Tab-separated table of C-alpha atoms in Angstrom:
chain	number	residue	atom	x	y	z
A	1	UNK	CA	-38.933	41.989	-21.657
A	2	UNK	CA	-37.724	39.736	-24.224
A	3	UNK	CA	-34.284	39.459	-25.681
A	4	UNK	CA	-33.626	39.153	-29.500
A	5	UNK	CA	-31.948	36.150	-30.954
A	6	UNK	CA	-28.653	36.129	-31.941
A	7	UNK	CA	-26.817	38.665	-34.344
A	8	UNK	CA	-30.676	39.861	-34.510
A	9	UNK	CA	-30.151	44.272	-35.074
A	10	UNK	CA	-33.496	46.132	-33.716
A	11	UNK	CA	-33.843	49.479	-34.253
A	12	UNK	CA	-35.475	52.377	-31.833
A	13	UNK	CA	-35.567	56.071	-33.209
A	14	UNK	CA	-32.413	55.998	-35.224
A	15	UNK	CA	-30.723	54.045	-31.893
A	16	UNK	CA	-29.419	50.405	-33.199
A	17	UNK	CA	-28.987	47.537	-30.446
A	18	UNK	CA	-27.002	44.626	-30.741
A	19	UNK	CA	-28.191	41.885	-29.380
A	20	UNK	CA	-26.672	38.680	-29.061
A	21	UNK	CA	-28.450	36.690	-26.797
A	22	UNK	CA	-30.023	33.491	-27.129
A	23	UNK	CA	-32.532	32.096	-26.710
A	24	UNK	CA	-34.841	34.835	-25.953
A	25	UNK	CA	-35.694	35.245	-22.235
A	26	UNK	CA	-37.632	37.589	-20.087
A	27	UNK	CA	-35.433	39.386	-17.262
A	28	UNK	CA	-37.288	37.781	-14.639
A	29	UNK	CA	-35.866	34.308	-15.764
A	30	UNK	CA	-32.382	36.137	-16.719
A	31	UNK	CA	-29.318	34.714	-14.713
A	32	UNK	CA	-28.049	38.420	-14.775
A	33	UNK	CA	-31.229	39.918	-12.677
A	34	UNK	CA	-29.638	39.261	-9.041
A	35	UNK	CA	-26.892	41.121	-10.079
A	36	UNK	CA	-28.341	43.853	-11.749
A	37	UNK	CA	-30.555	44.049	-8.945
A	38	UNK	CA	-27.294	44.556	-5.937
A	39	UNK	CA	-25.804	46.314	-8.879
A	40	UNK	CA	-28.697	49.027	-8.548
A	41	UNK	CA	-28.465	49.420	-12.260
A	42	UNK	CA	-31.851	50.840	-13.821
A	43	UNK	CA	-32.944	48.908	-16.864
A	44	UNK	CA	-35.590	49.583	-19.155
A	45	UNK	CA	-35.569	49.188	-22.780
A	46	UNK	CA	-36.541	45.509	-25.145
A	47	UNK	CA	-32.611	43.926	-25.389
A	48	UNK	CA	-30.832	46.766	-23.600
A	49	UNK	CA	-29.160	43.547	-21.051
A	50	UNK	CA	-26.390	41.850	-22.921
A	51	UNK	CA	-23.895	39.130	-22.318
A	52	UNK	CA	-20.976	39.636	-24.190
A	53	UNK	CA	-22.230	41.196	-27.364
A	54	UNK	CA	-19.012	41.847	-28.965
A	55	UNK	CA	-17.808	38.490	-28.777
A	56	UNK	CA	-14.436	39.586	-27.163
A	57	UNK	CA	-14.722	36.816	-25.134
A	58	UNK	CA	-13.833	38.904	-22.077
A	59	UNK	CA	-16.382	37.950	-19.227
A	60	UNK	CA	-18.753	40.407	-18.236
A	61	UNK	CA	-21.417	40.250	-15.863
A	62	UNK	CA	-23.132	43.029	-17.966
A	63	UNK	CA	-22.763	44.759	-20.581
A	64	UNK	CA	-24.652	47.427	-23.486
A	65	UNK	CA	-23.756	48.045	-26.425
A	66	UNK	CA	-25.025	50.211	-28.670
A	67	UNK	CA	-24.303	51.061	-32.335
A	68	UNK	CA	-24.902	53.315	-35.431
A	69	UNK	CA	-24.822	57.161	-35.495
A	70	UNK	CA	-27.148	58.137	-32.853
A	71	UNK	CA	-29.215	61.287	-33.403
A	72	UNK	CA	-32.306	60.794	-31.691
A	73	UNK	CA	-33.143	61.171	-27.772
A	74	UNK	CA	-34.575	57.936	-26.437
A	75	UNK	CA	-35.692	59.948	-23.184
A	76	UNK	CA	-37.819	56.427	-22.746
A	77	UNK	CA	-34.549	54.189	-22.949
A	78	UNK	CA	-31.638	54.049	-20.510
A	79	UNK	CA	-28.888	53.565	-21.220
A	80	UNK	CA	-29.386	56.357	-24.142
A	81	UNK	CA	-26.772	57.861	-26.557
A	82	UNK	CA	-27.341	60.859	-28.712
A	83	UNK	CA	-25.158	62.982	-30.416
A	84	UNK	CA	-24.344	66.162	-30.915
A	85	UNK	CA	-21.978	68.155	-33.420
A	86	UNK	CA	-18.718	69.353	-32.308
A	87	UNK	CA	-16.384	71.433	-34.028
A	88	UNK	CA	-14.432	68.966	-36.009
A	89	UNK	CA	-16.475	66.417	-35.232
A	90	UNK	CA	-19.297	65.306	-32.980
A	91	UNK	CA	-19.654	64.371	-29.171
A	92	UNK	CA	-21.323	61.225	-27.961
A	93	UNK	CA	-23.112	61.266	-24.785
A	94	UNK	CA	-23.967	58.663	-22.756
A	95	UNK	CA	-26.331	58.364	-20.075
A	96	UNK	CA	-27.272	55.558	-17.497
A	97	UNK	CA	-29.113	55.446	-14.140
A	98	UNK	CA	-27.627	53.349	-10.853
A	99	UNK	CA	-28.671	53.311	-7.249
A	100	UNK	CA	-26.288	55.988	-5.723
A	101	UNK	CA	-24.599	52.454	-3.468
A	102	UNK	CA	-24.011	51.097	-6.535
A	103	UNK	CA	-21.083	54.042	-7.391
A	104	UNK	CA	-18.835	52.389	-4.891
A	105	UNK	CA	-19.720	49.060	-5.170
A	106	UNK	CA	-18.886	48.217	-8.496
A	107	UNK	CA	-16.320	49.374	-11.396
A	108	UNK	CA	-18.449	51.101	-13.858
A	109	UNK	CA	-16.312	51.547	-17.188
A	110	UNK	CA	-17.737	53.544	-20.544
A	111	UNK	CA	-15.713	52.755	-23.749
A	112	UNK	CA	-16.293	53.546	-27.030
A	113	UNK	CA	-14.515	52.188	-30.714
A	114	UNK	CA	-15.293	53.367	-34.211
A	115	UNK	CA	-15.450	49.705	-35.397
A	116	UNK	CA	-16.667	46.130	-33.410
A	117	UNK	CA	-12.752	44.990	-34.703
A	118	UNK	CA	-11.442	47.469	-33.329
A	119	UNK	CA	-10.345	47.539	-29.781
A	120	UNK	CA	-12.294	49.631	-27.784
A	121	UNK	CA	-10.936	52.718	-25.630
A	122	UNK	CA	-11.833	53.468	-21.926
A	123	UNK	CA	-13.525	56.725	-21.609
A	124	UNK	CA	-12.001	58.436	-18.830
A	125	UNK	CA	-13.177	61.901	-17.272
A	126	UNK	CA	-10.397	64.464	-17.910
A	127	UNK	CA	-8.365	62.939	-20.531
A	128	UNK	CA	-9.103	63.186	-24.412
A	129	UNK	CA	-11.666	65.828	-23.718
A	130	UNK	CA	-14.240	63.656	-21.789
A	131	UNK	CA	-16.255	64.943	-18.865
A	132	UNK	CA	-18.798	62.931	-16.675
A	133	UNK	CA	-21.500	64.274	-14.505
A	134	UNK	CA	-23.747	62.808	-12.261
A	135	UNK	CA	-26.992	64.210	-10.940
A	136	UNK	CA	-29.350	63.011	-8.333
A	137	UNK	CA	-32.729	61.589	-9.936
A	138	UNK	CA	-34.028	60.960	-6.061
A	139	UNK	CA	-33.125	59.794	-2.842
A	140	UNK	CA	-31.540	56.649	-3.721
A	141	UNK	CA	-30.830	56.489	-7.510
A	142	UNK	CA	-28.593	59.236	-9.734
A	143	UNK	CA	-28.246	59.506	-13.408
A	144	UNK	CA	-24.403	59.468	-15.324
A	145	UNK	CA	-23.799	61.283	-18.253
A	146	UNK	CA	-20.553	60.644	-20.068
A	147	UNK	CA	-19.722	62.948	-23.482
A	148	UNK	CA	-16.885	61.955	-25.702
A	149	UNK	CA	-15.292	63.941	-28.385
A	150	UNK	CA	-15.266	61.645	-31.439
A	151	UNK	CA	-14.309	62.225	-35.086
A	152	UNK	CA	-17.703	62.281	-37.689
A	153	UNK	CA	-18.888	58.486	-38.480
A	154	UNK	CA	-20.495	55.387	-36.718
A	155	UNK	CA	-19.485	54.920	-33.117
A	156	UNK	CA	-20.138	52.269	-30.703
A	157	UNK	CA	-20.257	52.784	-26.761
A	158	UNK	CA	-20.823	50.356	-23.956
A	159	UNK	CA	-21.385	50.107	-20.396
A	160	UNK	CA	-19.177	47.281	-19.230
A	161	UNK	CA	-20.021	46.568	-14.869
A	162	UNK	CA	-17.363	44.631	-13.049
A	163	UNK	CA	-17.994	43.562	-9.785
A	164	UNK	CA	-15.270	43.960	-7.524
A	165	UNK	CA	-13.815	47.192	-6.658
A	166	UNK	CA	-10.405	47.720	-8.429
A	167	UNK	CA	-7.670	49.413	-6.913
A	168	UNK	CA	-5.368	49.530	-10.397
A	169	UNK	CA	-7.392	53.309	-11.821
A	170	UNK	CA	-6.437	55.076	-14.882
A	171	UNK	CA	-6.329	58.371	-12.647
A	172	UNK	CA	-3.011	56.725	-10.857
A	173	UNK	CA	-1.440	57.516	-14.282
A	174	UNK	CA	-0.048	60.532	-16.683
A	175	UNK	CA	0.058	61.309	-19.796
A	176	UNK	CA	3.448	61.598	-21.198
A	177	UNK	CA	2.742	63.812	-24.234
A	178	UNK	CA	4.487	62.369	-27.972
A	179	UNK	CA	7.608	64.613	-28.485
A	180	UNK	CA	11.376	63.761	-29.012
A	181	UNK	CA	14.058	63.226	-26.233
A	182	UNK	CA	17.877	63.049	-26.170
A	183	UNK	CA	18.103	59.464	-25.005
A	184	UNK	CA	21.445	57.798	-23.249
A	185	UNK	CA	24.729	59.190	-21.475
A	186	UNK	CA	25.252	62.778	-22.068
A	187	UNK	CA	28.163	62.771	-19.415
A	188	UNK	CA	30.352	59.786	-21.446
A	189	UNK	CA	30.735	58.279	-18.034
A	190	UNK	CA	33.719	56.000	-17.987
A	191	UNK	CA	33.288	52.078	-17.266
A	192	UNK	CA	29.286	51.929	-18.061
A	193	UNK	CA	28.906	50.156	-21.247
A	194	UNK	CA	25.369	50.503	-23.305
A	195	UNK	CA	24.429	54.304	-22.426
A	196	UNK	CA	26.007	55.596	-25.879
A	197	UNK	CA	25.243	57.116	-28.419
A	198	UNK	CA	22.990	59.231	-27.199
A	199	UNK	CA	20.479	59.117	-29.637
A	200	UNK	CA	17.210	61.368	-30.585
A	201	UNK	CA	14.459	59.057	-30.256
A	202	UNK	CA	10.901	60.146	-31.021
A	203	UNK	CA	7.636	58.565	-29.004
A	204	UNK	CA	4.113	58.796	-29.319
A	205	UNK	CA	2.310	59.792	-26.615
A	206	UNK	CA	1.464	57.044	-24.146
A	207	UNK	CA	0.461	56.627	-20.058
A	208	UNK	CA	2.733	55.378	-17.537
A	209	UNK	CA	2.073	54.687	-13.548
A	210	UNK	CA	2.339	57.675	-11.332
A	211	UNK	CA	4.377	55.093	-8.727
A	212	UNK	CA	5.890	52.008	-8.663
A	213	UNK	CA	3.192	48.957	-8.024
A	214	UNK	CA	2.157	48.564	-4.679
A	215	UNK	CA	2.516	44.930	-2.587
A	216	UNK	CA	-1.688	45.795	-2.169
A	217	UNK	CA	-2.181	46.643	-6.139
A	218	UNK	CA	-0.663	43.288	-6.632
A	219	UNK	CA	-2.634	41.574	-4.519
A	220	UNK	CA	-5.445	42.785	-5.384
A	221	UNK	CA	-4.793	41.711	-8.887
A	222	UNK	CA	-3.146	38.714	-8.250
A	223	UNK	CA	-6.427	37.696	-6.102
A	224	UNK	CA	-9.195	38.065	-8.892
A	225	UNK	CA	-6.480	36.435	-11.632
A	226	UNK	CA	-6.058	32.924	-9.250
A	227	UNK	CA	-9.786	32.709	-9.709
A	228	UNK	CA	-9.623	33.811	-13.878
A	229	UNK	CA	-7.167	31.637	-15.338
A	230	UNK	CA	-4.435	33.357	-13.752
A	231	UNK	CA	-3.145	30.056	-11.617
A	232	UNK	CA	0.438	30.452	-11.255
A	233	UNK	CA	0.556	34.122	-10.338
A	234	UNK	CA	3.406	34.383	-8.050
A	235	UNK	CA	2.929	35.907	-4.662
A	236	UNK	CA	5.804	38.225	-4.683
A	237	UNK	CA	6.892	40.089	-1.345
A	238	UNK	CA	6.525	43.880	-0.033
A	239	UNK	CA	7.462	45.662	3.692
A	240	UNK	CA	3.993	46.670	3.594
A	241	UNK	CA	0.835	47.287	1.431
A	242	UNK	CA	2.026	50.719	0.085
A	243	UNK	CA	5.552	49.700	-0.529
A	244	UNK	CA	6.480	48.509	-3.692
A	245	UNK	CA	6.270	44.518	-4.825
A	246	UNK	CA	9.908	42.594	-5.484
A	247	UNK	CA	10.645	39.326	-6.443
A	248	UNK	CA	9.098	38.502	-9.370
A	249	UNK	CA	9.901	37.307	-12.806
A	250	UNK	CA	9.436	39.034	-15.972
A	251	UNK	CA	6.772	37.239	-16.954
A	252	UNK	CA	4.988	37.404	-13.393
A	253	UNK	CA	4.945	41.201	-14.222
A	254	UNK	CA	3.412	40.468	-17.581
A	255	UNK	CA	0.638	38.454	-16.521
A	256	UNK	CA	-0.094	40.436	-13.818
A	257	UNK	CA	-0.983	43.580	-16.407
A	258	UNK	CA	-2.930	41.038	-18.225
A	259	UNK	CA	-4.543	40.418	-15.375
A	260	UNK	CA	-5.330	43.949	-14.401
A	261	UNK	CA	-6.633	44.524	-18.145
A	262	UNK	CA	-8.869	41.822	-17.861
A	263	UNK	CA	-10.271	42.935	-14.666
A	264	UNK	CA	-10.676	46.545	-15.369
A	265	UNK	CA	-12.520	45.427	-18.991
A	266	UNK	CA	-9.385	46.513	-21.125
A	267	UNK	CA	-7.687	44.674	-23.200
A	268	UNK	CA	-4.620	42.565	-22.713
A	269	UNK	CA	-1.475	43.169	-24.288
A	270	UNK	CA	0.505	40.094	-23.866
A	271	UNK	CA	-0.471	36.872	-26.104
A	272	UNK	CA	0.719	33.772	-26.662
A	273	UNK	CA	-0.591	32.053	-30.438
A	274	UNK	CA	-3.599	34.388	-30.313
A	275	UNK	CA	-4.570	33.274	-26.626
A	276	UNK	CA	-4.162	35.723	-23.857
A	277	UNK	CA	-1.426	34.825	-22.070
A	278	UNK	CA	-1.635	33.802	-18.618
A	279	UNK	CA	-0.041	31.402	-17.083
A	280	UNK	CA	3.334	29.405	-18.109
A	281	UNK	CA	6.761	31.303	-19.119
A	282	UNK	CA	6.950	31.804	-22.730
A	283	UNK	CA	7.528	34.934	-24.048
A	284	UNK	CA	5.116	36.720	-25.437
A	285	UNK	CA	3.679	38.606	-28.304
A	286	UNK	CA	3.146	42.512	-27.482
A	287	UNK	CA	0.551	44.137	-28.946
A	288	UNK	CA	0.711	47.844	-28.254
A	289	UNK	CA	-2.528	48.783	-29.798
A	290	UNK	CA	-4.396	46.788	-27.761
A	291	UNK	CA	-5.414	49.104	-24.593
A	292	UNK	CA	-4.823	47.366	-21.721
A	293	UNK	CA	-1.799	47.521	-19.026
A	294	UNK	CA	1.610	46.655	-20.064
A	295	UNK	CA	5.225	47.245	-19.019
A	296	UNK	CA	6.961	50.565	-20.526
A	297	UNK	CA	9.743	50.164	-23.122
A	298	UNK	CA	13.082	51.161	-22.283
A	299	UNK	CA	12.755	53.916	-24.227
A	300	UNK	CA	9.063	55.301	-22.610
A	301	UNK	CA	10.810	54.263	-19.288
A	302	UNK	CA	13.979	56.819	-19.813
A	303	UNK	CA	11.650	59.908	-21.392
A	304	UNK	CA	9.465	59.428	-18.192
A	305	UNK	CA	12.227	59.414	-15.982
A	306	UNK	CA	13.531	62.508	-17.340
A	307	UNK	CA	10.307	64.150	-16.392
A	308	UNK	CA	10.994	66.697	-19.409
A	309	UNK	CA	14.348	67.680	-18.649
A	310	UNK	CA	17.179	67.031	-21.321
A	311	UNK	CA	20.815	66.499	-20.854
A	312	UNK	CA	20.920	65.781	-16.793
A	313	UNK	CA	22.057	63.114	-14.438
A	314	UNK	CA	18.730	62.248	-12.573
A	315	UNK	CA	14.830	63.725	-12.960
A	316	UNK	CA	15.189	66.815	-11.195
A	317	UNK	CA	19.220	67.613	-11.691
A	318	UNK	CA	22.896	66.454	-12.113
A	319	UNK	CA	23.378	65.763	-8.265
A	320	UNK	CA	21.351	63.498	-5.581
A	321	UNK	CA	21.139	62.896	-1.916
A	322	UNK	CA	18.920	61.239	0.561
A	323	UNK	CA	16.416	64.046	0.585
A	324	UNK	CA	15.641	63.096	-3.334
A	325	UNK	CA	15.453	59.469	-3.557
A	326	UNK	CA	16.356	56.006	-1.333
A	327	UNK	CA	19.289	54.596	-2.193
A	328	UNK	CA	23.226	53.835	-0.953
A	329	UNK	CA	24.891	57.039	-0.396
A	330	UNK	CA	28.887	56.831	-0.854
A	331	UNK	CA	31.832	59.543	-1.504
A	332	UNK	CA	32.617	57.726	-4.931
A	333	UNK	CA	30.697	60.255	-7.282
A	334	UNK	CA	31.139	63.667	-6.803
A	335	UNK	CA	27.555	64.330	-7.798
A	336	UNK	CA	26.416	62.221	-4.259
A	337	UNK	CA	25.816	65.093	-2.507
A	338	UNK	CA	24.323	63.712	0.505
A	339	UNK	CA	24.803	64.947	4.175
A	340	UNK	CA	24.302	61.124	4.890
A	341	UNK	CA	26.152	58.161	3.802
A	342	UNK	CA	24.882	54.198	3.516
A	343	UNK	CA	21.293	53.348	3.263
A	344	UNK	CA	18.701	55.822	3.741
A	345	UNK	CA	18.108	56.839	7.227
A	346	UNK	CA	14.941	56.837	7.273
A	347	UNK	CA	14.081	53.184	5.998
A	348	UNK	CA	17.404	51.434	6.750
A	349	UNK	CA	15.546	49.998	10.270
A	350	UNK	CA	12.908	48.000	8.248
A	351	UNK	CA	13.325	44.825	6.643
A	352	UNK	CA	15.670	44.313	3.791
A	353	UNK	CA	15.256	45.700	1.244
A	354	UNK	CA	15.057	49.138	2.575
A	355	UNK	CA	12.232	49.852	0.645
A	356	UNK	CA	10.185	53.626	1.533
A	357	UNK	CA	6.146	53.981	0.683
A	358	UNK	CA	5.804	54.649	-2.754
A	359	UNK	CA	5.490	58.447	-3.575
A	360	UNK	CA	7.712	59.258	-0.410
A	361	UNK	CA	9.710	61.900	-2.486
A	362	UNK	CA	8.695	64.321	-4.819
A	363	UNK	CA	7.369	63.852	-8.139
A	364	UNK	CA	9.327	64.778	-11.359
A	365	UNK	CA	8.267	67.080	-14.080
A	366	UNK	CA	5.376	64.825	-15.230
A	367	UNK	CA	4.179	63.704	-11.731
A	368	UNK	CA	5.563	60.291	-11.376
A	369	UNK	CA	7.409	59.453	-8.251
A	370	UNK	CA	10.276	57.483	-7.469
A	371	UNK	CA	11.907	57.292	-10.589
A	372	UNK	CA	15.576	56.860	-9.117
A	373	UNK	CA	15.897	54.237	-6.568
A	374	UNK	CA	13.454	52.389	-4.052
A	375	UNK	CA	12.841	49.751	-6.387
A	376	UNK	CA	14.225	48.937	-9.835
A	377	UNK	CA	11.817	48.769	-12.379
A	378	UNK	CA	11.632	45.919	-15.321
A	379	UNK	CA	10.647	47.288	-18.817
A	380	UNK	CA	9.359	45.359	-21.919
A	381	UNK	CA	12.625	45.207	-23.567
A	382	UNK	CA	15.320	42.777	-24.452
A	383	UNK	CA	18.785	44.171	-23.184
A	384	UNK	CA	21.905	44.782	-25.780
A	385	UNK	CA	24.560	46.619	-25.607
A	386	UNK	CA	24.707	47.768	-28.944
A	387	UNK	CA	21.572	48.470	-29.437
A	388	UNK	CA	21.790	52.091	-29.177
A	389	UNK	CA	23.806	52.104	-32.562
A	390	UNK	CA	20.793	50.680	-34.288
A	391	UNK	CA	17.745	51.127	-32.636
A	392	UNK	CA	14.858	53.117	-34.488
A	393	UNK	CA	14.671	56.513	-34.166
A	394	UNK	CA	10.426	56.288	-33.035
A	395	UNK	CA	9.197	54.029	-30.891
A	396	UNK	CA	11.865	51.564	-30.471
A	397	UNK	CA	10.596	48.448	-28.639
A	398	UNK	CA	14.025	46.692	-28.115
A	399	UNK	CA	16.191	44.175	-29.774
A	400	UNK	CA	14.087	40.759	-31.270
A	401	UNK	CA	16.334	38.970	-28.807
A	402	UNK	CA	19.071	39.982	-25.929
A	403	UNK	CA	21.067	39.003	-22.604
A	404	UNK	CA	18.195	39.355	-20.628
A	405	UNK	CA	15.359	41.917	-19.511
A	406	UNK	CA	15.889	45.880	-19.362
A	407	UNK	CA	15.531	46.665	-15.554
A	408	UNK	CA	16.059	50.618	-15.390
A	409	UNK	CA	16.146	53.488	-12.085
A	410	UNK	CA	18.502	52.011	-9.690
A	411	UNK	CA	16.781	50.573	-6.064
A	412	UNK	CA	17.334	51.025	-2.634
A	413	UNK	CA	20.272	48.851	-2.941
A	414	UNK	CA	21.904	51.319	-5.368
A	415	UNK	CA	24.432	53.684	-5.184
A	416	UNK	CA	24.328	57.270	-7.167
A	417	UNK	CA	25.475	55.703	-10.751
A	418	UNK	CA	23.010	53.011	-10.791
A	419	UNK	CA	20.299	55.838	-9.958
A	420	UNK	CA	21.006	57.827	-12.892
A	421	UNK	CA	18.428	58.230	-15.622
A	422	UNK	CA	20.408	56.638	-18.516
A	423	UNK	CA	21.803	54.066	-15.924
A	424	UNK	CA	21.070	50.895	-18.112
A	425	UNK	CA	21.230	46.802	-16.201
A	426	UNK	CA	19.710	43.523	-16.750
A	427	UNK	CA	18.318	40.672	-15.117
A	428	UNK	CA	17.401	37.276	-16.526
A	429	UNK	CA	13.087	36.675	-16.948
A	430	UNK	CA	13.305	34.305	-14.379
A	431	UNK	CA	15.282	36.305	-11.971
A	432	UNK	CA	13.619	36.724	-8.471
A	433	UNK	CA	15.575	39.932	-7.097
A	434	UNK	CA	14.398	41.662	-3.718
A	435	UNK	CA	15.291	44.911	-5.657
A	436	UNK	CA	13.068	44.206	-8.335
A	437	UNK	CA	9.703	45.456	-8.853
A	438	UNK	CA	8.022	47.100	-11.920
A	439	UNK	CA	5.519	50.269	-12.709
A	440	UNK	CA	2.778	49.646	-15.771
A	441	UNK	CA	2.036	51.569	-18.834
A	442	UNK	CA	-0.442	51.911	-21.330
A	443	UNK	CA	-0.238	53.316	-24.879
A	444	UNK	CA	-2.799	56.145	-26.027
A	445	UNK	CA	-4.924	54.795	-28.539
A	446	UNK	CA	-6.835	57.475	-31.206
């Protein structure tokens, strides 16, 4: 099998393949065929093996790419796409064969993008209307067949294969649908600055982590990015692997979700003068149409936290207590309703901070878990206190410049004001707090 030479466009049966490899090889003298070989990918096809082909300059060990508006079945070819009309549009479906090991021992991600400038969207089973099936083809190999709902017009999908496991997954997150939300203090409460006026703010639709990071997500991450231009990733601390990570600075949190992008095959939000950014402390550009992990903005933070409630103290109600959520129980607030007082019971004999396992209590309305206290959670924006009387009434992103970073839901070290949902603090970007930690987002691209 030979390759074609760069930028070179072949055509089978209506199916276009760019390839841009060069100069041509055969597979057996490809740098890529031990891998595809542990991989147990099945290749057949002239140029169907790629390195890189969209020029992202992402690393992949291997990647197809296919382009054009597929009509034809290339039963002969795997990968294959075809499509087929949809109401309102058409679905693509992909299929590809792997050795049935090869499902657990790699990250297999699909993505598709109506345009090689455009970035390119993760297709993942359940959400946006995709489905995946996989069927047996014999005792050691199966076939996957991924169909995505896409508008009419030329589509391009690829196979990207990373080879280590990843323990960040899409399915850890929800979809918090677009809408409008009453957001800040409806209570007025007396000697908390920055909570007023509450405000209508409207927000696209957009993903955000069903718990807080874990100490193992972190290092997980943090482990690939020392080895990918990720040098000064900080360590941070955790009581355990699924307790959440603390101490870390703003912008460890940052290129940590570059990191993750990167390693998933999405792509990073965070840049610095067009690079990506990781390492050093400037701040950095956001781009939140690029698809990979970032942190929430205060605003996507407080809608979350509200879990679809309007007008009330904390996710679930207007009163809290140790069976809801960890934090410092007192008689100050009359809407501490706790049967116990100080730290919670339960986690008070660990180390400090009192940290529980993330997911420990129940979930709001939209699924996501600890929400008040355990471990407060940095967002993406600047902090003013004023900002409420000028902020933009759909997706605000913060001030251009503040006191410090927006660190929102109150901690283990909290008592029941800090734990409120409109409960608004800061911390410098270089801060290292104990009672710091973060959850990730991502924003739903079309």
């Amino acid at each position: 099998m030979k390759f074609a030479p760069p930028m070179h466009c072949s055509t089978f049966f209506g199916l276009a393949i760019i390839a841009i490899i060069s100069p041509p090889k055969v597979l057996a003298e490809s740098p890529y065929e031990t891998f595809v070989s542990s991989a147990g990918l099945t290749l057949s096809g002239d140029g169907a093996l790629q390195a890189d082909p969209d020029r992202d300059g992402i690393p992949n060990l291997l990647e197809f790419l296919f382009g054009g508006n597929p009509t034809v079945v290339n039963s002969h070819l795997l990968p294959t796409l075809t499509s087929t009309p949809s109401p309102g549009g058409q679905n693509l479906v992909f299929r590809y064969q792997r050795n049935t090991a090869a499902s657990t021992a790699v990250t297999q991600v699909v993505e598709h993008t109506a345009n090689l400038s455009l970035p390119w969207t993760a297709a993942i089973p359940g959400q946006a209307g995709v489905s995946l099936t996989v069927s047996d083809v014999d005792a050691t190999s199966e076939e996957v067949t991924v169909t995505i709902p896409v508008a009419e017009g030329q589509r391009f999908v690829r196979l990207r294969v990373i080879e280590a496991p990843v323990l960040v997954d899409f399915a850890d997150f929800v979809l918090i649908p677009e809408g409008s939300f009453e957001m800040g203090d409806p209570f007025e409460q007396q000697g908390v600055i920055g909570e007023l006026p509450v405000h209508t703010v409207t927000l696209s639709a957009y993903y955000m982590a069903k718990t807080e990071c874990t100490k193992e997500q972190w290092d997980d991450v943090r482990t690939w990015g020392l080895t990918n231009g990720y040098s000064d990733l900080y360590s941070g601390s955790g009581n355990g692997p699924s307790h959440p990570v603390h101490t870390l600075s703003w912008y460890d949190t940052v290129k940590w979700c570059n990191a993750a992008s990167e390693k998933t095959g999405l792509n990073p939000v965070y840049r610095v003068e067009e690079a990506v950014y990781r390492t050093g402390e400037s701040r950095p550009l956001i781009d939140y149409l690029a698809n990979g992990y970032r942190l929430p903005t205060e605003a996507e933070w407080e809608k979350a936290a509200r879990g679809g409630l309007s007008g009330k103290r904390f996710p679930w109600g207007d009163t809290i207590s140790h069976s809801q959520a960890n934090y410092i129980s007192d008689e100050s607030y009359d809407y501490d309703v706790s049967t116990t007082r100080g730290s919670h019971p339960t986690y008070v004999t660990g180390q400090f901070p009192h940290t529980s396992p993330v997911g420990s209590f129940a979930a709001n309305g939209y699924g996501l878990f600890d929400m008040t206290g355990n471990i407060g959670e940095r967002c993406g924006d600047w902090y003013s206190s004023t900002y409420y009387s000028s902020s933009p009434g759909t997706d605000p992103t913060g001030p251009v410049t503040g006191t410090g970073g927006v660190v929102r839901g109150g901690s283990s070290f909290s008592r029941a004001i800090a734990c409120r949902v409109s409960y608004r603090h800061f911390f410098g970007d270089f801060s290292l707090r104990s009672f710091i930690g973060f959850r990730a987002a991502r924003s739903q691209l079309p």
